[in-house]
Amino acid sequence: MSLFLAVVVAGGAPPAFAQRSAALQQLVEGARKEGQLDLMISSSVGGEQGAKELTDAFKRRFGLELRINADLAGQESQKFNQAVTEGKAGIPPTYDLMQGTDENVLSLKEAGGVEPIANWESLLAEVAPEAAKVKEKISPHNLAGYGFLWSTRTAAILYNPKTISEAELPKTWKQMGDPKYKAAFSVPPFTSLSLMGLLKYEKDELLDIIRSWGRNKRDVLVYDAAAQRVMLGDLKFSYGNTDIYIEQKANDPGAPLEVSFFEDLTPRRNVMYLVRKGARRPNAAKLFALWVTGAEANAIIEKRNSIENLGLARGPVSSKIVKILERKNIKPASWFDSPKTAEKFLWLGTDEGRKYSQAIARAQREGK
């Protein structure tokens, strides 16, 4: 199956709206003239079929006939690095619209590679009024007008109740370094989650915590593989994403997998859309970025996969996760809860911050 999807479908007549504002009508007419949109879509939307359903719905919503080239191949970090290189070299961007975690979005914004959407608040209220009601979650703080929410990823402890009870699990990040958890869990091969410990701990203290994880770990595994090992009983627990728990339970309600959360810190990462500076089709890109934040797009996304969106908090997957978090009185934290927390992330892009990130990676990998 090709990972590059090209679809050309007549959008049909637009639905009967109240009269559009001049600003929205300008975007729609601009998109119509552009005739094409090149963008990234996560394959977790349901592969090519899910991407087609999503893009067809977008075209119907605005009565557009567009050729939409949707890249589902992943490799987000490489593509954002490429975008930075394109900007520095003055090369036209590969994509009109990119999708990535909020830290990648902010990094590209800081490099001057993101085009803001003018009057985004009034446009969002018109395009996706349900999203506009929570606009501070949809396009938060340092990314306001630049990044627009697609989904969220909430960190959680996934454990096998046959091998360990919830009461026996570590309650804090520090406790996971207790020798009694030696070889009980795995760590991921990346540090995006570990570095979010800066939201709670000072730099030296966090480094010591991650060293203790590195000494205690049994294996280095990506989240999905770790969850499989937990269900097999090979690991007692893993630290991954809540949506993995939802997905496994949807596939098999009797799967030996339960979810819990640390009491000191539960990180949440946002996955967002951004319009590239110098995009060939800026109008279509801006229109899609606004529309995809709303209920219509979210319903398609959650129907196809266990993707959560705690900003909008409307679909079945998100509702389940919200209920779990509320029951356990957990309030997830992100880099973009305030300007102060965003500054902590931006520090990681400095020379000192990069050296610190390397130290965290070694600590997680080697326990040193």
GROMACS .gro file of N, CA and C in nm, residues 80-90 103-115 276-277 346 349:
model
   84
   80PHE      N    1   1.067   1.787   1.009
   80PHE     CA    2   1.080   1.920   1.069
   80PHE      C    3   1.222   1.973   1.057
   81ASN      N    4   1.320   1.885   1.068
   81ASN     CA    5   1.458   1.927   1.044
   81ASN      C    6   1.476   1.974   0.900
   82GLN      N    7   1.413   1.901   0.808
   82GLN     CA    8   1.418   1.940   0.667
   82GLN      C    9   1.353   2.077   0.647
   83ALA      N   10   1.243   2.102   0.717
   83ALA     CA   11   1.173   2.230   0.704
   83ALA      C   12   1.262   2.345   0.750
   84VAL      N   13   1.337   2.325   0.858
   84VAL     CA   14   1.429   2.427   0.906
   84VAL      C   15   1.536   2.455   0.800
   85THR      N   16   1.588   2.347   0.741
   85THR     CA   17   1.690   2.360   0.637
   85THR      C   18   1.635   2.434   0.516
   86GLU      N   19   1.512   2.401   0.476
   86GLU     CA   20   1.449   2.470   0.363
   86GLU      C   21   1.439   2.619   0.389
   87GLY      N   22   1.398   2.653   0.510
   87GLY     CA   23   1.383   2.794   0.544
   87GLY      C   24   1.514   2.870   0.538
   88LYS      N   25   1.620   2.809   0.591
   88LYS     CA   26   1.751   2.875   0.591
   88LYS      C   27   1.806   2.892   0.450
   89ALA      N   28   1.775   2.795   0.363
   89ALA     CA   29   1.827   2.798   0.227
   89ALA      C   30   1.737   2.875   0.130
   90GLY      N   31   1.621   2.918   0.178
   90GLY     CA   32   1.528   2.989   0.091
   90GLY      C   33   1.461   2.899  -0.011
  103GLU      N   34   0.644   2.058   2.061
  103GLU     CA   35   0.783   2.103   2.070
  103GLU      C   36   0.846   2.122   1.931
  104ASN      N   37   0.808   2.036   1.835
  104ASN     CA   38   0.857   2.054   1.698
  104ASN      C   39   0.797   2.179   1.634
  105VAL      N   40   0.668   2.201   1.664
  105VAL     CA   41   0.602   2.320   1.610
  105VAL      C   42   0.668   2.447   1.663
  106LEU      N   43   0.694   2.450   1.794
  106LEU     CA   44   0.756   2.569   1.852
  106LEU      C   45   0.897   2.590   1.799
  107SER      N   46   0.972   2.481   1.782
  107SER     CA   47   1.108   2.493   1.729
  107SER      C   48   1.107   2.551   1.588
  108LEU      N   49   1.014   2.506   1.504
  108LEU     CA   50   1.006   2.559   1.368
  108LEU      C   51   0.957   2.704   1.369
  109LYS      N   52   0.867   2.736   1.460
  109LYS     CA   53   0.822   2.875   1.475
  109LYS      C   54   0.940   2.965   1.512
  110GLU      N   55   1.021   2.920   1.607
  110GLU     CA   56   1.135   3.000   1.650
  110GLU      C   57   1.236   3.018   1.537
  111ALA      N   58   1.239   2.922   1.443
  111ALA     CA   59   1.329   2.931   1.328
  111ALA      C   60   1.269   3.015   1.215
  112GLY      N   61   1.148   3.067   1.236
  112GLY     CA   62   1.085   3.152   1.135
  112GLY      C   63   1.018   3.075   1.024
  113GLY      N   64   0.985   2.947   1.049
  113GLY     CA   65   0.930   2.864   0.943
  113GLY      C   66   0.780   2.844   0.946
  114VAL      N   67   0.709   2.918   1.033
  114VAL     CA   68   0.565   2.900   1.047
  114VAL      C   69   0.492   3.030   1.013
  115GLU      N   70   0.387   3.018   0.935
  115GLU     CA   71   0.304   3.133   0.897
  115GLU      C   72   0.185   3.142   0.992
  276ARG      N   73   0.312   2.636   0.676
  276ARG     CA   74   0.452   2.669   0.649
  276ARG      C   75   0.467   2.809   0.593
  277LYS      N   76   0.570   2.877   0.641
  277LYS     CA   77   0.606   3.007   0.586
  277LYS      C   78   0.644   2.987   0.439
  346LEU      N   79   1.209   2.606   2.557
  346LEU     CA   80   1.298   2.681   2.469
  346LEU      C   81   1.443   2.672   2.516
  349GLY      N   82   1.666   2.417   2.358
  349GLY     CA   83   1.723   2.445   2.227
  349GLY      C   84   1.853   2.523   2.231
   0.00000   0.00000   0.00000
